[in-house]
Amino acid sequence: DQQVKQNSPSLSVQEGRISILNCDYTNSMFDYFLWYKKYPAEGPTFLISISSIKDKNEDGRFTVFLNKSAKHLSLHIVPSQPGDSAVYFCAASMNRDDKIIFGKGTRLHILP
Amino acid sequence: SAVISQKPSRDICQRGTSLTIQCQVDSQVTMMFWYRQQPGQSLTLIATANQGSEATYESGFVIDKFPISRPNLTFSTLTVSNMSPEDSSIYLCSVENWQAYRPEAFFGQGTRLTVV
């Protein structure tokens, strides 16, 4: 049973446009949501997070939106750059003593 | 943040053999985590390695298949035993910190294992 779902395995976006990566979750007890970015042959690196008490968190070109009623979050990258081409993992955690649960990832291709 | 060194970065192994993956962290951490990422699948937690006690395994993973050592607060090993082609995967070591009251995970670069 997947608690964190990324239903789009891949996404292609033109350079300079907005990239929107989506994530759904099933457990309403999740308190924190995180996005990780992974390049080939490297481990995932933390990108941005949001607490369940917020609906938006922004960090430079990256913004994460949380819709708790829909159990949905999205990562917006604007403007998209070639270096953004990577696999993006959505993840969620309940509290300090709980593990982080990851989605399957979405491969983002930024087209020139 | 934490810097994690994981080795080997990749290996090709014969079925029936075992491979031990090492993970070294640049700071002392209570818990270290071992993940597996099979092609097209999620990052799946295998087990949590605690220093001074036995590892805690997630459903579907057993100690006989994935023995783990945690001799001190900066080092852990994961062994993939009696390998079969289904064990071909990327194995990742991770630690978690709470930064400003939110969790953040740091990963090694991963070990790409191919079993032939």
Short mmCIF file of C-alpha atoms in Angstrom, two decimals:
data_model
loop_
_atom_site.label_atom_id
_atom_site.label_comp_id
_atom_site.label_asym_id
_atom_site.label_seq_id
_atom_site.Cartn_x
_atom_site.Cartn_y
_atom_site.Cartn_z
CA ASP A 1 0.00 0.00 0.00
CA GLN A 2 1.67 3.19 -1.19
CA GLN A 3 1.22 6.04 1.24
CA VAL A 4 3.04 8.54 -0.98
CA LYS A 5 2.20 8.48 -4.66
CA GLN A 6 3.79 10.19 -7.61
CA ASN A 7 1.64 9.15 -10.53
CA SER A 8 3.73 10.73 -13.28
CA PRO A 9 6.90 8.75 -13.92
CA SER A 10 8.27 11.46 -16.19
CA LEU A 11 7.69 15.06 -17.24
CA SER A 12 9.21 17.18 -20.00
CA VAL A 13 9.24 20.97 -19.77
CA GLN A 14 10.71 23.66 -21.97
CA GLU A 15 13.58 25.63 -20.47
CA GLY A 16 12.31 28.86 -18.93
CA ARG A 17 8.79 27.52 -18.37
CA ILE A 18 7.26 26.34 -15.12
CA SER A 19 7.69 22.71 -14.01
CA ILE A 20 4.97 21.31 -11.78
CA LEU A 21 5.54 17.99 -10.05
CA ASN A 22 2.63 16.43 -8.22
CA CYS A 23 2.36 14.14 -5.22
CA ASP A 24 -0.59 12.56 -3.42
CA TYR A 25 -0.64 10.93 -0.02
CA THR A 26 -3.07 8.77 1.86
CA ASN A 27 -2.11 9.19 5.53
CA SER A 28 -3.66 12.28 7.12
CA MET A 29 -1.27 11.91 10.07
CA PHE A 30 1.74 13.07 8.05
CA ASP A 31 3.18 16.25 9.57
CA TYR A 32 6.01 17.03 7.19
CA PHE A 33 6.41 16.77 3.47
CA LEU A 34 9.71 16.92 1.66
CA TRP A 35 11.05 16.99 -1.85
CA TYR A 36 14.35 15.41 -2.85
CA LYS A 37 16.28 15.70 -6.07
CA LYS A 38 18.43 12.89 -7.44
CA TYR A 39 21.01 12.96 -10.19
CA PRO A 40 22.31 9.71 -11.73
CA ALA A 41 24.99 7.95 -9.65
CA GLU A 42 24.33 10.24 -6.68
CA GLY A 43 22.18 9.91 -3.58
CA PRO A 44 19.04 12.04 -3.23
CA THR A 45 19.57 15.55 -1.87
CA PHE A 46 17.07 17.55 0.11
CA LEU A 47 15.37 20.32 -1.84
CA ILE A 48 12.51 21.87 0.11
CA SER A 49 9.98 20.90 2.76
CA ILE A 50 6.68 22.05 4.17
CA SER A 51 4.98 21.52 7.49
CA SER A 52 1.34 20.46 7.59
CA ILE A 53 0.43 23.75 9.29
CA LYS A 54 1.38 25.68 6.17
CA ASP A 55 0.01 25.68 2.64
CA LYS A 56 2.99 27.20 0.86
CA ASN A 57 6.73 27.36 1.24
CA GLU A 58 9.01 29.18 -1.16
CA ASP A 59 12.78 28.98 -1.62
CA GLY A 60 14.15 30.79 -4.63
CA ARG A 61 12.86 29.15 -7.80
CA PHE A 62 11.21 26.34 -5.83
CA THR A 63 7.77 26.55 -4.23
CA VAL A 64 5.88 23.74 -2.58
CA PHE A 65 2.11 23.93 -2.20
CA LEU A 66 0.15 21.76 0.20
CA ASN A 67 -3.57 21.06 -0.05
CA LYS A 68 -4.41 19.07 3.06
CA SER A 69 -8.07 18.56 2.24
CA ALA A 70 -7.09 16.95 -1.07
CA LYS A 71 -4.04 15.23 0.43
CA HIS A 72 -2.03 16.67 -2.40
CA LEU A 73 1.18 18.61 -2.71
CA SER A 74 3.04 20.02 -5.65
CA LEU A 75 6.49 21.34 -6.37
CA HIS A 76 6.76 24.32 -8.73
CA ILE A 77 10.05 25.21 -10.37
CA VAL A 78 10.13 28.51 -12.19
CA PRO A 79 11.87 29.26 -14.39
CA SER A 80 13.04 25.75 -15.24
CA GLN A 81 16.73 25.38 -16.02
CA PRO A 82 18.73 22.58 -17.68
CA GLY A 83 20.33 21.66 -14.34
CA ASP A 84 16.87 20.88 -12.99
CA SER A 85 16.78 17.70 -15.08
CA ALA A 86 16.76 14.98 -12.43
CA VAL A 87 14.48 12.58 -10.58
CA TYR A 88 12.36 14.26 -7.92
CA PHE A 89 11.10 12.29 -4.93
CA CYS A 90 8.20 13.36 -2.77
CA ALA A 91 8.42 12.17 0.83
CA ALA A 92 6.44 12.42 4.05
CA SER A 93 6.96 11.88 7.74
CA MET A 94 4.71 11.81 10.79
CA ASN A 95 6.96 12.87 13.62
CA ARG A 96 10.45 12.75 15.08
CA ASP A 97 10.30 9.05 15.79
CA ASP A 98 8.89 8.04 12.42
CA LYS A 99 10.67 7.12 9.24
CA ILE A 100 10.46 9.16 6.05
CA ILE A 101 8.33 7.50 3.36
CA PHE A 102 9.19 8.16 -0.27
CA GLY A 103 7.24 8.13 -3.51
CA LYS A 104 8.47 6.43 -6.68
CA GLY A 105 9.86 9.63 -8.13
CA THR A 106 9.22 11.69 -11.25
CA ARG A 107 11.93 12.12 -13.86
CA LEU A 108 11.99 15.74 -15.04
CA HIS A 109 13.50 16.58 -18.45
CA ILE A 110 14.16 20.22 -19.20
CA LEU A 111 14.16 20.71 -22.94
CA PRO A 112 16.38 23.33 -24.59
CA SER B 1 24.18 18.59 7.29
CA ALA B 2 25.96 15.24 7.11
CA VAL B 3 28.44 13.83 4.64
CA ILE B 4 28.02 10.15 3.94
CA SER B 5 30.56 7.96 2.16
CA GLN B 6 29.26 4.72 0.78
CA LYS B 7 31.20 1.99 -0.96
CA PRO B 8 31.37 0.25 -3.29
CA SER B 9 29.61 2.58 -5.69
CA ARG B 10 28.77 -0.34 -7.94
CA ASP B 11 29.37 -4.05 -8.28
CA ILE B 12 28.43 -6.97 -10.46
CA CYS B 13 28.05 -10.18 -8.49
CA GLN B 14 27.35 -13.82 -9.19
CA ARG B 15 24.11 -15.28 -7.89
CA GLY B 16 24.50 -17.13 -4.61
CA THR B 17 27.28 -14.87 -3.36
CA SER B 18 27.09 -12.07 -0.79
CA LEU B 19 28.09 -8.41 -0.92
CA THR B 20 28.77 -6.10 2.01
CA ILE B 21 28.14 -2.39 1.56
CA GLN B 22 29.85 0.08 3.87
CA CYS B 23 28.55 3.43 5.03
CA GLN B 24 30.62 6.05 6.87
CA VAL B 25 29.16 9.29 8.28
CA ASP B 26 31.22 12.34 9.18
CA SER B 27 29.37 12.87 12.45
CA GLN B 28 27.91 10.72 15.20
CA VAL B 29 24.30 9.74 14.60
CA THR B 30 21.96 7.57 16.61
CA MET B 31 20.15 5.95 13.71
CA MET B 32 21.31 4.99 10.23
CA PHE B 33 18.90 3.81 7.57
CA TRP B 34 19.31 1.44 4.66
CA TYR B 35 17.11 1.88 1.59
CA ARG B 36 16.66 0.02 -1.66
CA GLN B 37 15.53 1.51 -4.92
CA GLN B 38 14.54 -1.04 -7.50
CA PRO B 39 14.00 0.15 -11.08
CA GLY B 40 10.81 2.19 -11.29
CA GLN B 41 10.08 1.75 -7.61
CA SER B 42 10.06 3.93 -4.50
CA LEU B 43 12.92 4.34 -2.16
CA THR B 44 12.02 1.47 0.17
CA LEU B 45 13.32 1.33 3.71
CA ILE B 46 15.01 -2.00 4.46
CA ALA B 47 15.98 -1.46 8.07
CA THR B 48 17.05 1.00 10.75
CA ALA B 49 20.47 0.41 12.28
CA ASN B 50 20.89 1.49 15.89
CA GLN B 51 24.23 1.47 17.63
CA GLY B 52 24.39 -1.11 20.39
CA SER B 53 21.25 -2.99 19.45
CA GLU B 54 19.92 -5.17 16.68
CA ALA B 55 18.64 -3.51 13.54
CA THR B 56 14.92 -3.04 13.10
CA TYR B 57 13.66 -4.53 9.82
CA GLU B 58 10.69 -3.40 7.79
CA SER B 59 8.02 -5.77 6.58
CA GLY B 60 9.34 -7.98 3.81
CA PHE B 61 12.98 -7.79 4.89
CA VAL B 62 14.71 -10.26 7.20
CA ILE B 63 18.02 -10.35 9.03
CA ASP B 64 19.19 -13.56 7.38
CA LYS B 65 18.96 -11.94 3.96
CA PHE B 66 20.15 -8.45 4.92
CA PRO B 67 22.39 -8.66 8.00
CA ILE B 68 23.42 -5.26 9.30
CA SER B 69 26.25 -4.21 11.57
CA ARG B 70 26.50 -0.96 13.52
CA PRO B 71 29.74 -1.11 15.49
CA ASN B 72 29.83 2.60 16.36
CA LEU B 73 27.98 5.89 15.87
CA THR B 74 29.57 6.74 12.52
CA PHE B 75 29.64 3.44 10.62
CA SER B 76 27.31 0.70 9.39
CA THR B 77 27.36 -2.17 6.93
CA LEU B 78 24.59 -3.89 5.02
CA THR B 79 25.18 -7.35 3.57
CA VAL B 80 23.05 -8.69 0.75
CA SER B 81 23.25 -12.44 1.21
CA ASN B 82 22.77 -15.34 -1.18
CA MET B 83 22.05 -12.92 -3.99
CA SER B 84 19.66 -13.52 -6.86
CA PRO B 85 18.93 -11.32 -9.90
CA GLU B 86 15.92 -9.90 -8.03
CA ASP B 87 18.37 -8.24 -5.63
CA SER B 88 19.70 -6.07 -8.45
CA SER B 89 19.00 -2.58 -7.21
CA ILE B 90 20.49 0.61 -5.86
CA TYR B 91 21.16 0.42 -2.14
CA LEU B 92 21.38 3.68 -0.20
CA CYS B 93 22.56 4.54 3.26
CA SER B 94 20.91 7.49 4.99
CA VAL B 95 20.87 9.48 8.20
CA GLU B 96 18.17 11.84 9.39
CA ASN B 97 18.49 15.11 11.24
CA TRP B 98 15.87 17.42 12.56
CA GLN B 99 16.70 20.90 11.29
CA ALA B 100 14.52 23.72 12.60
CA TYR B 101 11.88 21.23 13.77
CA ARG B 102 11.56 19.44 10.45
CA PRO B 103 13.09 16.16 9.30
CA GLU B 104 15.77 16.08 6.66
CA ALA B 105 17.47 13.00 5.27
CA PHE B 106 21.01 12.82 3.94
CA PHE B 107 22.06 10.04 1.62
CA GLY B 108 25.19 8.34 0.46
CA GLN B 109 25.77 8.18 -3.28
CA GLY B 110 24.34 4.68 -3.41
CA THR B 111 25.61 1.26 -4.43
CA ARG B 112 24.38 -0.03 -7.78
CA LEU B 113 24.27 -3.80 -7.53
CA THR B 114 23.80 -6.07 -10.51
CA VAL B 115 23.40 -9.79 -9.88
CA VAL B 116 24.07 -12.08 -12.81
#
